[in-house]
């Protein structure tokens, strides 16, 4: 174990915690800024198996804070999970790394977790709705989950398991504050600090045999870090962890049209449209096996392998629909 000698030398960690880490299967959901930072620290530390899941590709605007990617990944619009696996494998060939390039929804999250059976789920997400979905799935399947979130200069991290409060206990309602770094910006040090706190909670678990049950918050603009106990926040009548009412898991209907952060419109098309002929009026900017990028008039479009179509630069839903209808040689209803 000479590779990990320095962390083993820490007396409270030692060889026992290192062996536990090397037997651990960690599932990181979302590998943007937070998730890629979490993944890197775990791989360098010698985690046994790492599953990384994300639906997105690398963009140039990611690179200032997402340490797992380089310019070539953005130029090729490479799926994050494949680009990240390449980098992680160069860091530590001893770790088993499994990438999942797909969108996590109520339709598939239980099946994925039941099949892979990770020991712990770590949060690298940027949408609260998906976090609440993960909270329900991990509570139903009794898998520990560490929540992490960053926006602007602020971050928060806390562990969730059967002995403590779940996300619904701590935040019964989806926060109304804007959560997207597209609108609020994000500072790289806040991201890297948050990823370290998430991994620190994993290490705490290995060293103590249980979680800290503390929420860590920080604001690097204000220069503040706080820790508070969350045990008292556990609700005896919580619909999720007490009554086992998993409403989000039960809602399998996906929205066919959705306004995303940053004024981006998303349409769900049939996956076979990925191979459909494109109109001659449309400029093809990127065409690879995973994603295609187009430009028509003042709008850009990204078509994913699973049929998700994103339209950028449209003033309203009607303009976005009009542009989307002109994408294919044989127009389809949108």
Coordinates of C-alpha atoms in Angstrom, one line a residue, residues 113-265:
X113 CA -29.4 1.5 -8.0
X114 CA -30.9 -2.0 -7.6
X115 CA -28.7 -3.4 -10.3
X116 CA -25.4 -1.7 -9.3
X117 CA -26.0 -1.9 -5.5
X118 CA -23.6 0.9 -4.5
X119 CA -22.6 1.3 -0.9
X120 CA -23.1 5.1 -1.0
X121 CA -24.5 7.8 -3.4
X122 CA -22.8 11.2 -3.6
X123 CA -24.5 14.3 -5.0
X124 CA -22.9 16.1 -7.9
X125 CA -26.2 17.5 -9.2
X126 CA -27.3 21.0 -10.0
X127 CA -31.1 20.6 -9.9
X128 CA -33.1 20.3 -6.7
X129 CA -35.9 18.2 -8.3
X130 CA -33.4 15.5 -9.1
X131 CA -32.0 15.7 -5.6
X132 CA -35.4 15.1 -4.1
X133 CA -35.8 12.1 -6.5
X134 CA -32.4 10.7 -5.4
X135 CA -33.5 11.3 -1.8
X136 CA -36.6 9.1 -2.2
X137 CA -34.8 6.4 -4.1
X138 CA -31.9 6.1 -1.6
X139 CA -34.4 6.1 1.3
X140 CA -36.5 3.4 -0.3
X141 CA -33.5 1.2 -1.0
X142 CA -31.7 2.2 2.3
X143 CA -28.5 3.5 0.6
X144 CA -26.6 6.3 2.4
X145 CA -26.6 9.6 0.4
X146 CA -24.4 12.7 0.9
X147 CA -26.0 15.9 -0.3
X148 CA -23.8 18.6 -1.8
X149 CA -24.8 21.9 -3.5
X150 CA -22.9 25.0 -4.7
X151 CA -24.1 28.2 -6.2
X152 CA -22.4 31.6 -6.4
X153 CA -20.0 31.7 -3.5
X154 CA -22.1 29.5 -1.2
X155 CA -22.1 25.7 -0.5
X156 CA -23.8 23.2 1.8
X157 CA -23.0 19.5 2.5
X158 CA -24.7 17.0 4.8
X159 CA -25.1 13.2 5.1
X160 CA -28.4 11.4 4.8
X161 CA -29.0 7.9 6.1
X162 CA -31.6 5.9 8.1
X163 CA -30.3 7.2 11.4
X164 CA -30.7 10.9 10.5
X165 CA -33.0 13.3 8.7
X166 CA -33.6 13.0 4.9
X167 CA -33.6 15.8 2.5
X168 CA -37.3 16.3 2.9
X169 CA -36.9 16.6 6.6
X170 CA -34.3 19.4 6.2
X171 CA -36.0 21.1 3.3
X172 CA -39.6 20.1 3.0
X173 CA -40.1 22.4 0.0
X174 CA -38.0 22.8 -3.0
X175 CA -36.0 26.0 -2.4
X176 CA -37.3 29.0 -4.3
X177 CA -33.9 30.6 -4.6
X178 CA -32.3 30.2 -8.0
X179 CA -30.1 27.2 -7.9
X180 CA -28.4 27.4 -11.3
X181 CA -24.9 28.6 -11.9
X182 CA -26.1 29.6 -15.4
X183 CA -28.0 32.5 -13.7
X184 CA -26.2 33.1 -10.5
X185 CA -22.6 32.3 -11.4
X186 CA -20.3 30.1 -9.4
X187 CA -16.8 30.5 -8.0
X188 CA -14.3 27.6 -8.5
X189 CA -13.0 27.7 -4.9
X190 CA -16.5 27.2 -3.6
X191 CA -16.9 24.1 -5.8
X192 CA -13.6 22.6 -4.8
X193 CA -14.3 23.3 -1.2
X194 CA -17.7 21.5 -1.4
X195 CA -16.2 18.5 -3.2
X196 CA -13.6 18.2 -0.4
X197 CA -16.4 18.4 2.3
X198 CA -18.3 15.6 0.6
X199 CA -15.2 13.4 0.4
X200 CA -14.4 14.4 4.0
X201 CA -17.8 13.0 5.1
X202 CA -17.0 9.7 3.4
X203 CA -13.6 9.6 5.2
X204 CA -15.4 10.4 8.5
X205 CA -17.7 7.5 7.9
X206 CA -14.7 5.2 7.3
X207 CA -12.9 6.4 10.4
X208 CA -15.9 6.4 12.8
X209 CA -18.3 3.8 11.4
X210 CA -21.1 6.4 11.1
X211 CA -21.7 9.8 9.6
X212 CA -21.2 13.2 11.4
X213 CA -24.9 14.2 11.0
X214 CA -23.7 17.8 10.6
X215 CA -24.4 20.3 7.9
X216 CA -21.4 22.2 6.7
X217 CA -22.1 25.5 5.1
X218 CA -19.6 28.1 3.7
X219 CA -19.6 31.4 1.9
X220 CA -16.2 32.2 0.5
X221 CA -17.3 35.7 -0.3
X222 CA -18.0 36.3 3.4
X223 CA -15.1 34.1 4.5
X224 CA -17.4 32.0 6.7
X225 CA -17.6 28.3 7.5
X226 CA -20.3 26.8 9.8
X227 CA -21.2 23.4 11.1
X228 CA -24.5 22.6 12.7
X229 CA -26.1 19.4 13.9
X230 CA -29.0 18.2 11.8
X231 CA -30.2 15.3 14.0
X232 CA -32.9 17.5 15.6
X233 CA -34.3 18.1 12.1
X234 CA -35.5 14.5 11.6
X235 CA -39.3 14.7 11.3
X236 CA -41.2 11.9 13.0
X237 CA -44.0 12.2 10.4
X238 CA -41.8 12.9 7.4
X239 CA -43.7 11.7 4.3
X240 CA -40.5 10.2 2.8
X241 CA -38.3 8.6 5.5
X242 CA -41.1 8.0 8.1
X243 CA -44.2 7.3 6.0
X244 CA -42.4 5.9 3.0
X245 CA -44.5 7.9 0.5
X246 CA -42.3 8.2 -2.6
X247 CA -44.4 10.6 -4.7
X248 CA -41.6 11.6 -7.1
X249 CA -40.6 8.0 -7.7
X250 CA -44.2 7.2 -8.6
X251 CA -44.5 10.0 -11.1
X252 CA -43.1 8.3 -14.2
X253 CA -44.4 11.0 -16.6
X254 CA -41.6 13.0 -18.2
X255 CA -42.3 16.5 -19.5
X256 CA -42.3 16.7 -23.3
X257 CA -41.4 20.4 -23.2
X258 CA -39.5 22.2 -20.5
X259 CA -37.9 25.5 -19.9
X260 CA -34.4 25.0 -18.4
X261 CA -32.2 27.5 -16.6
X262 CA -30.6 30.1 -18.8
X263 CA -33.6 30.3 -21.1
X264 CA -32.9 27.0 -22.8
X265 CA -36.0 25.1 -24.1

